[in-house]
């Protein structure tokens, strides 16, 4: 009783029974073969079989011959009709309708030329795929006018109808030929564009007058160009409906909404397989939208973290550059200050040495002048004593003078030695001061080198921190990719659980509300604490496509009660 019904169409490729609605149905309706495209021409002659090349050549020759006969016949009919119409209308226009002798011959030319021009332009627009019905209506109007003109040219039509018909037949035949050519052009254009469609046979309109209009409406509204394909779809739908009645004991009310989808969607051009696959396709589309939204959120979060990491790295890099410049400036400033201090100290010491040397020279000169004055006084005293004494004292005075001279020489030598010793000591002190200044300069240079080394160390640390930041960013990317993979795995597992739950619900023949409550219960199971209040109503409304928050709240409450009763994601 539950076997999949076989349709009456011979091209049904899938006789297997349908599965649950959650499983995508296999396509039942293959692509229809074009029927009208198999025609060789509008004349309705079928092409010869591919296995008979002689018959094919014969058919081509026949078609060529028919085309030639039609073309020659159409030209003859048009020429004869134009000649007869011209002769009749020019005479009537001149004698009966008041046209002048110059304008009367042009009246039939204008009427017939307008018909030919309008019909030719209509055929051209049809061939280009942009037909304008006004042209065809104008051509038919002018054709009716010329038929009337020719038929009434010999007097009242009722008086001699045979004569009237004889004069109006040729224009009518010309229009028939042009309409045949127009039909050929339109059909050929449709065949080339692949839009040619079959017509519903007349016998179907006669034998099924009530169902055929709906049948025809479905074909035209939903672009089904093949009549056999439409028949096969109807047969498939009838067979499915009979199978569904057998499955549910003849009462389709026991069937689920998903099982009744083929009957519901048939007026909209859906096949049985397409209608059965709709719920799965919609669920897959919803899952894909959710996955796409989650992926976009993860990408946005990753971009934000990466931007923060880049900003931190740029800030650290800028801070390192500032510290490097500051250290360089401080080192150069310290070096300049040390150099200036050394120059000032050297200048101060040179000035002090010069002042000391000047004071020493002045003191030595003063002592020399004092010693000379004292010596001169002693000579004067001794000379005075020599004058006062006697000549005996001259020898003693001479000895005394020699002794004084020797003492003066000693004093001068001692003073000279003292001056030399003091100069050497001053020079030694200046050398020591110079050495100390050089040592201070060396110390300042060492301090500058230490500052430079400290700056290099800080630069190396900043580079290490930058590399650590880059490594951290790479780790963040890897962690994001791993999180995305874990999320995809979680979604796949959730989808599998959801599929099994839906299959169990199909087996249990649950109602739509019961299915919705169980789906909300499974959504609650994915929350951290499995608390119904933690599941937002907006998410329930989006998942179940409900517009009322009150309905979503009822679903959540019933789902909480179902979980309290022991529901764990499978059918109780």
XYZ file of C-alpha atoms in Angstrom:
572
model
C 0.000 0.000 0.000
C 2.906 2.366 0.545
C 4.743 1.700 -2.722
C 5.508 4.770 -4.824
C 2.837 5.037 -7.547
C 3.992 4.698 -11.124
C 2.803 7.413 -13.471
C 1.279 6.648 -16.827
C 4.034 8.553 -18.594
C 6.676 6.187 -20.017
C 9.610 8.487 -19.132
C 9.297 8.284 -15.323
C 12.879 7.618 -14.101
C 12.165 7.158 -10.376
C 9.626 4.485 -9.346
C 11.008 4.234 -5.776
C 8.714 5.219 -2.837
C 9.093 8.715 -1.403
C 11.043 9.110 1.787
C 10.429 11.507 4.648
C 9.908 15.122 3.817
C 13.213 16.028 5.464
C 15.074 14.005 2.786
C 15.461 15.799 -0.569
C 13.267 14.122 -3.137
C 14.839 12.881 -6.333
C 13.740 14.783 -9.458
C 10.794 13.042 -11.084
C 10.203 15.385 -13.990
C 13.017 15.134 -16.506
C 13.630 17.927 -18.984
C 10.937 17.662 -21.632
C 12.018 17.021 -25.161
C 10.961 19.761 -27.567
C 8.035 18.611 -29.621
C 7.491 21.512 -31.946
C 11.180 21.699 -32.703
C 11.022 18.353 -34.464
C 8.975 19.771 -37.274
C 10.737 20.454 -40.478
C 8.487 23.386 -41.368
C 5.097 24.831 -40.539
C 3.497 22.624 -43.124
C 3.545 19.816 -40.541
C 5.558 17.317 -42.599
C 7.712 15.231 -40.263
C 11.384 14.826 -41.125
C 12.598 11.555 -42.510
C 14.170 8.935 -40.256
C 17.871 9.292 -39.730
C 18.409 5.780 -40.982
C 17.120 6.549 -44.527
C 19.389 9.106 -46.217
C 17.576 8.674 -49.535
C 14.261 9.542 -47.908
C 15.899 12.564 -46.261
C 17.129 13.871 -49.597
C 13.733 13.293 -51.094
C 12.102 15.207 -48.259
C 14.506 18.132 -48.733
C 13.742 18.190 -52.452
C 10.038 18.078 -51.710
C 10.273 20.909 -49.229
C 12.320 22.978 -51.640
C 9.760 22.357 -54.348
C 6.895 23.284 -52.038
C 8.678 26.464 -51.039
C 9.188 27.401 -54.674
C 5.566 26.694 -55.569
C 4.362 28.728 -52.577
C 6.638 31.654 -53.445
C 5.668 31.681 -57.147
C 1.999 31.247 -56.336
C 2.069 34.026 -53.764
C 3.773 36.386 -56.185
C 1.236 35.537 -58.919
C -1.708 35.996 -56.590
C -0.304 39.290 -55.347
C 0.457 40.568 -58.855
C -2.953 39.543 -60.264
C -4.789 40.950 -57.264
C -2.863 44.211 -57.488
C -3.526 44.510 -61.263
C -7.231 43.805 -60.872
C -7.564 46.122 -57.889
C -5.623 48.839 -59.664
C -7.777 48.672 -62.813
C -11.046 48.556 -60.874
C -10.286 51.216 -58.262
C -8.647 53.667 -60.658
C -11.713 53.560 -62.934
C -14.168 53.896 -60.047
C -12.099 56.697 -58.454
C -12.122 58.626 -61.736
C -15.804 58.153 -62.748
C -17.707 57.639 -59.488
C -15.706 59.030 -56.519
C -14.711 62.396 -57.925
C -10.927 61.939 -58.230
C -9.129 63.923 -60.924
C -7.524 62.269 -63.933
C -4.076 62.792 -62.407
C -4.929 61.428 -58.902
C -7.260 58.572 -59.826
C -4.436 56.165 -60.917
C -2.560 56.802 -57.648
C -5.485 55.959 -55.351
C -5.291 52.105 -55.788
C -1.470 52.305 -55.648
C -1.654 54.060 -52.283
C -4.197 51.576 -50.864
C -2.381 48.408 -52.007
C 1.104 49.820 -51.242
C 0.010 50.623 -47.672
C -1.124 47.011 -47.230
C 2.190 45.625 -48.541
C 4.271 48.130 -46.508
C 2.421 47.468 -43.241
C 2.573 43.697 -43.644
C 6.283 43.762 -44.632
C 7.154 45.970 -41.655
C 5.119 43.704 -39.359
C 7.025 40.638 -40.631
C 10.350 42.448 -40.141
C 9.498 43.393 -36.544
C 8.307 39.850 -35.826
C 11.599 38.470 -37.169
C 13.501 40.873 -34.880
C 11.411 39.795 -31.903
C 9.633 43.182 -31.418
C 6.174 42.847 -33.037
C 3.767 45.798 -32.994
C 0.101 44.694 -33.325
C -0.961 48.122 -34.633
C 0.812 47.461 -37.944
C -1.062 44.207 -38.497
C -4.374 45.833 -37.527
C -3.740 48.720 -39.944
C -2.855 46.268 -42.757
C -6.019 44.249 -42.125
C -8.081 47.431 -41.994
C -6.717 48.572 -45.357
C -7.262 45.053 -46.733
C -10.904 45.145 -45.625
C -11.225 48.593 -47.188
C -9.815 47.499 -50.569
C -12.029 44.381 -50.540
C -15.036 46.588 -49.891
C -13.952 49.071 -52.535
C -13.538 46.310 -55.147
C -16.739 44.483 -54.162
C -18.865 47.675 -54.282
C -17.220 49.124 -57.379
C -19.815 47.518 -59.724
C -22.879 48.693 -57.842
C -24.833 47.387 -54.876
C -23.451 44.121 -53.426
C -26.895 42.706 -52.737
C -27.932 43.234 -56.368
C -25.186 41.009 -57.762
C -23.309 39.186 -54.947
C -21.391 36.884 -57.312
C -19.943 39.833 -59.146
C -19.028 41.535 -55.866
C -17.302 38.397 -54.570
C -15.360 38.029 -57.828
C -13.992 41.564 -57.526
C -13.146 41.204 -53.787
C -11.660 37.662 -53.827
C -8.136 38.500 -55.034
C -7.251 41.000 -52.256
C -8.596 38.480 -49.744
C -6.399 35.718 -51.167
C -3.382 38.036 -51.059
C -3.929 38.636 -47.324
C -4.270 34.870 -46.727
C -0.862 34.307 -48.372
C 0.780 37.054 -46.328
C -0.679 35.621 -43.075
C 0.740 32.196 -43.996
C 4.178 33.756 -44.535
C 3.852 35.625 -41.237
C 3.033 32.395 -39.418
C 6.080 30.718 -40.976
C 8.395 33.553 -39.906
C 7.047 33.592 -36.337
C 7.323 29.820 -35.931
C 10.871 29.791 -37.307
C 11.891 32.586 -34.927
C 10.420 30.673 -31.956
C 12.225 27.495 -33.000
C 15.538 29.331 -33.257
C 15.006 31.009 -29.862
C 13.837 27.777 -28.217
C 10.517 29.336 -27.131
C 8.201 27.432 -29.442
C 5.374 25.849 -27.489
C 2.876 23.129 -28.242
C -0.799 23.860 -28.497
C -3.475 22.023 -26.579
C -5.198 19.724 -29.082
C -8.734 20.538 -30.078
C -10.013 17.129 -29.004
C -8.949 17.860 -25.404
C -11.026 21.032 -25.379
C -14.004 19.039 -26.634
C -13.582 15.977 -24.419
C -12.624 17.793 -21.191
C -14.093 21.301 -21.358
C -13.887 21.964 -17.585
C -10.318 20.838 -16.811
C -8.668 21.980 -20.049
C -8.789 25.758 -19.276
C -6.874 25.153 -16.014
C -4.508 22.881 -17.906
C -3.918 25.555 -20.554
C -3.535 28.282 -17.901
C -0.798 26.371 -16.084
C 1.082 25.813 -19.346
C 1.028 29.467 -20.321
C 1.597 31.014 -16.871
C 4.595 28.867 -15.948
C 6.287 28.512 -19.344
C 5.665 24.798 -19.974
C 6.090 24.586 -23.735
C 5.652 20.835 -24.151
C 2.124 19.430 -24.168
C 3.311 15.820 -23.463
C 5.325 17.133 -20.490
C 2.216 18.817 -19.095
C 0.216 15.612 -19.561
C 2.916 13.659 -17.751
C 2.846 16.101 -14.845
C -0.916 15.720 -14.501
C -0.613 11.939 -14.567
C 2.167 12.041 -11.982
C 0.084 14.258 -9.679
C -2.986 11.975 -10.012
C -0.850 8.903 -9.291
C 0.696 10.563 -6.228
C -2.724 11.584 -4.908
C -4.011 8.007 -5.301
C -0.898 6.665 -3.558
C -1.415 9.110 -0.701
C -5.046 8.016 -0.334
C -3.991 4.365 -0.143
C -1.372 5.256 2.460
C -3.888 7.031 4.706
C -6.869 4.776 4.132
C -8.612 7.033 1.615
C -8.686 10.139 3.843
C -6.259 12.854 2.752
C -6.983 14.827 5.918
C -4.708 12.436 7.798
C -1.805 13.383 5.521
C 0.650 16.001 6.760
C 0.962 19.413 5.172
C 4.274 18.404 3.647
C 2.673 15.332 2.057
C -0.109 17.489 0.595
C 2.352 19.973 -0.882
C 2.246 18.481 -4.436
C -1.533 19.098 -4.615
C -1.119 22.574 -3.085
C 1.706 23.687 -5.381
C 0.495 22.030 -8.621
C -1.509 25.148 -9.723
C 1.736 27.133 -9.477
C 3.705 24.971 -11.920
C 5.514 22.707 -9.401
C 6.084 19.027 -10.099
C 5.567 16.391 -7.411
C 9.304 16.073 -6.810
C 9.790 19.839 -6.619
C 6.921 20.255 -4.152
C 8.196 17.431 -1.915
C 11.669 18.943 -1.940
C 10.448 22.427 -0.952
C 10.652 21.994 2.875
C 14.186 20.611 2.679
C 15.264 23.359 0.311
C 13.772 26.021 2.566
C 15.435 24.512 5.639
C 18.737 24.301 3.797
C 18.354 27.910 2.696
C 17.617 28.953 6.294
C 20.647 26.993 7.541
C 22.812 28.550 4.847
C 21.588 32.002 5.851
C 22.383 31.257 9.486
C 25.801 29.887 8.580
C 26.475 32.913 6.393
C 25.427 35.266 9.199
C 27.650 33.390 11.677
C 30.536 33.448 9.239
C 30.124 37.185 8.726
C 30.062 37.717 12.497
C 33.223 35.658 12.947
C 34.936 37.498 10.100
C 33.940 40.844 11.612
C 35.249 39.763 15.033
C 38.479 38.507 13.474
C 38.919 41.750 11.543
C 38.275 43.718 14.726
C 40.840 41.700 16.714
C 43.343 41.999 13.889
C 42.775 45.753 13.700
C 43.283 46.042 17.460
C 46.476 43.984 17.242
C 47.734 46.126 14.355
C 46.866 49.289 16.267
C 48.740 48.033 19.333
C 51.709 47.068 17.191
C 51.705 50.500 15.533
C 51.468 52.178 18.945
C 54.387 50.102 20.268
C 56.383 50.832 17.118
C 55.709 54.568 17.423
C 56.567 54.517 21.129
C 59.805 52.685 20.348
C 60.714 55.273 17.726
C 59.966 58.084 20.176
C 62.107 56.408 22.849
C 64.910 55.929 20.308
C 64.847 59.588 19.280
C 64.637 60.694 22.911
C 67.638 58.519 23.835
C 69.606 59.871 20.857
C 68.779 63.458 21.788
C 69.619 62.853 25.444
C 72.928 61.213 24.458
C 73.862 64.051 22.132
C 72.799 66.611 24.733
C 74.785 64.866 27.480
C 77.808 64.621 25.230
C 77.580 68.334 24.344
C 77.134 69.261 27.983
C 80.139 67.130 29.038
C 82.230 68.653 26.253
C 81.179 72.173 27.309
C 81.910 71.408 30.957
C 85.354 70.059 30.015
C 86.109 73.181 27.955
C 84.966 75.493 30.771
C 86.999 73.544 33.345
C 90.092 73.597 31.152
C 89.695 77.337 30.594
C 89.251 77.966 34.310
C 92.324 75.868 35.167
C 94.430 77.582 32.483
C 93.416 80.980 33.864
C 94.270 79.882 37.432
C 97.680 78.553 36.313
C 98.390 81.760 34.420
C 97.428 83.834 37.448
C 99.624 81.707 39.741
C 102.573 81.979 37.356
C 102.122 85.749 37.188
C 102.003 86.039 40.970
C 105.162 83.853 41.305
C 107.107 86.017 38.788
C 106.111 89.270 40.549
C 107.151 87.880 43.933
C 110.502 86.688 42.586
C 111.180 90.063 40.991
C 110.282 91.848 44.267
C 112.599 89.604 46.236
C 115.400 90.240 43.729
C 114.923 94.010 43.954
C 114.921 93.788 47.775
C 118.105 91.747 47.797
C 119.780 94.202 45.393
C 118.771 97.173 47.565
C 120.071 95.491 50.670
C 123.308 94.644 48.935
C 123.723 98.240 47.764
C 123.167 99.499 51.302
C 125.721 97.040 52.671
C 128.268 98.238 50.082
C 127.584 101.839 50.972
C 127.939 101.061 54.662
C 131.141 99.182 54.066
C 132.436 102.008 51.885
C 131.594 104.484 54.573
C 133.322 102.248 57.139
C 136.356 101.945 54.865
C 136.497 105.700 54.562
C 136.229 106.054 58.318
C 138.765 103.355 59.011
C 142.100 103.155 57.937
C 143.776 101.588 54.968
C 144.334 98.526 57.090
C 140.798 97.890 56.862
C 140.919 97.992 52.991
C 142.071 94.385 52.725
C 139.407 93.310 55.167
C 136.849 95.292 53.243
C 137.973 93.672 50.027
C 137.681 90.262 51.634
C 134.343 91.246 52.975
C 133.303 92.427 49.542
C 134.409 89.151 48.030
C 132.485 87.267 50.717
C 129.377 89.405 50.131
C 129.701 88.855 46.417
C 129.961 85.114 46.970
C 126.965 85.209 49.228
C 125.054 87.228 46.643
C 125.943 84.678 44.009
C 124.716 81.908 46.277
C 121.528 83.768 47.007
C 120.960 84.369 43.287
C 121.651 80.736 42.484
C 119.310 79.613 45.265
C 116.626 81.979 44.066
C 117.094 80.752 40.488
C 116.817 77.125 41.639
C 113.665 77.949 43.623
C 112.104 79.626 40.560
C 112.949 76.554 38.384
C 111.464 74.129 40.948
C 108.243 76.149 41.231
C 107.848 76.267 37.399
C 108.300 72.506 37.183
C 105.691 72.010 39.928
C 103.265 74.311 38.123
C 103.839 72.445 34.893
C 103.261 69.137 36.645
C 100.058 70.435 38.176
C 98.884 71.643 34.747
C 99.665 68.219 33.285
C 97.744 66.543 36.097
C 94.799 68.876 35.508
C 94.912 68.120 31.789
C 95.003 64.380 32.537
C 92.043 64.759 34.868
C 90.122 66.709 32.189
C 90.932 63.988 29.653
C 89.710 61.382 32.149
C 86.485 63.324 32.593
C 86.044 63.532 28.813
C 86.653 59.802 28.581
C 84.062 59.274 31.328
C 81.559 61.457 29.407
C 82.243 59.446 26.238
C 81.748 56.219 28.191
C 78.454 57.602 29.523
C 77.402 58.439 25.932
C 78.301 54.920 24.800
C 76.299 53.518 27.728
C 73.259 55.633 26.746
C 73.620 54.499 23.110
C 73.826 50.859 24.233
C 70.741 51.355 26.400
C 68.930 52.878 23.393
C 69.922 49.920 21.205
C 68.710 47.553 23.907
C 65.361 49.315 24.079
C 65.090 49.217 20.273
C 65.783 45.469 20.315
C 63.143 45.007 23.015
C 60.612 46.998 20.975
C 61.384 44.863 17.916
C 60.952 41.720 20.025
C 57.613 43.038 21.329
C 56.533 43.826 17.749
C 57.429 40.319 16.600
C 55.556 38.935 19.608
C 52.515 41.022 18.621
C 52.712 39.699 15.034
C 53.008 36.149 16.378
C 50.024 36.799 18.627
C 48.031 38.029 15.615
C 48.931 34.856 13.698
C 47.872 32.785 16.714
C 44.589 34.737 16.783
C 44.026 33.910 13.112
C 44.734 30.225 13.763
C 42.421 30.271 16.780
C 39.689 31.941 14.694
C 40.077 29.312 11.960
C 39.936 26.544 14.561
C 36.859 28.142 16.103
C 35.232 28.336 12.661
C 36.003 24.658 12.063
C 34.616 23.701 15.480
C 31.518 25.816 14.837
C 31.019 24.144 11.446
C 31.371 20.715 13.075
C 28.873 21.745 15.764
C 26.449 22.976 13.120
C 26.826 19.745 11.182
C 26.133 17.682 14.308
C 23.171 19.908 15.164
C 21.836 19.542 11.618
C 22.174 15.746 11.859
C 20.334 15.724 15.204
C 17.672 18.011 13.727
C 17.286 15.723 10.704
C 16.892 12.615 12.862
C 14.414 14.424 15.096
C 12.348 15.531 12.099
C 12.374 11.979 10.719
C 11.161 10.697 14.074
C 8.470 13.346 14.089
C 7.419 12.290 10.585
C 7.134 8.697 11.752
C 5.064 9.817 14.752
C 2.843 11.974 12.463
C 3.074 14.970 14.763
C 1.085 18.090 14.089
C 2.828 21.308 12.977
C 2.502 22.888 16.421
C 4.011 19.817 18.107
C 6.889 19.922 15.604
C 7.410 23.634 16.313
C 7.442 23.065 20.114
C 10.014 20.276 19.777
C 12.174 22.410 17.531
C 12.129 25.187 20.159
C 13.018 22.570 22.805
C 16.036 21.534 20.735
C 17.011 25.195 20.423
C 16.822 25.516 24.247
C 19.131 22.497 24.586
C 21.818 24.477 22.738
C 21.790 27.319 25.304
C 24.565 27.304 27.978
C 22.325 26.485 30.985
C 19.470 24.952 28.994
C 17.219 27.625 30.456
C 14.156 28.495 28.329
C 14.362 32.135 29.409
C 17.824 32.427 27.853
C 16.407 31.722 24.362
C 15.360 35.066 22.791
C 11.868 35.316 21.366
C 13.303 37.025 18.276
C 15.337 33.908 17.462
C 12.224 31.705 17.836
C 10.259 34.059 15.560
C 13.022 33.961 12.946
C 13.444 30.156 13.054
C 9.705 29.318 12.951
C 8.703 32.251 10.677
C 6.089 33.554 13.110
C 5.284 37.238 13.412
C 3.775 37.256 16.907
C 5.946 37.403 20.006
C 3.052 35.970 22.034
C 3.042 32.838 19.852
C 6.813 32.552 20.221
C 6.436 32.892 24.017
C 3.843 30.104 24.050
C 6.180 27.887 22.031
C 9.000 28.582 24.481
C 6.792 27.841 27.509
C 5.525 24.564 26.037
C 9.079 23.621 25.069
C 10.215 24.224 28.673
C 7.443 21.969 29.931
C 8.430 19.339 27.370
C 12.068 19.464 28.526
C 10.926 19.209 32.162
C 9.007 16.078 31.182
C 12.241 14.449 29.974
C 12.596 15.404 26.293
C 16.283 15.289 25.241
C 16.160 16.055 21.521
C 14.497 12.809 20.381
C 10.853 11.794 20.217
C 9.404 10.745 23.593
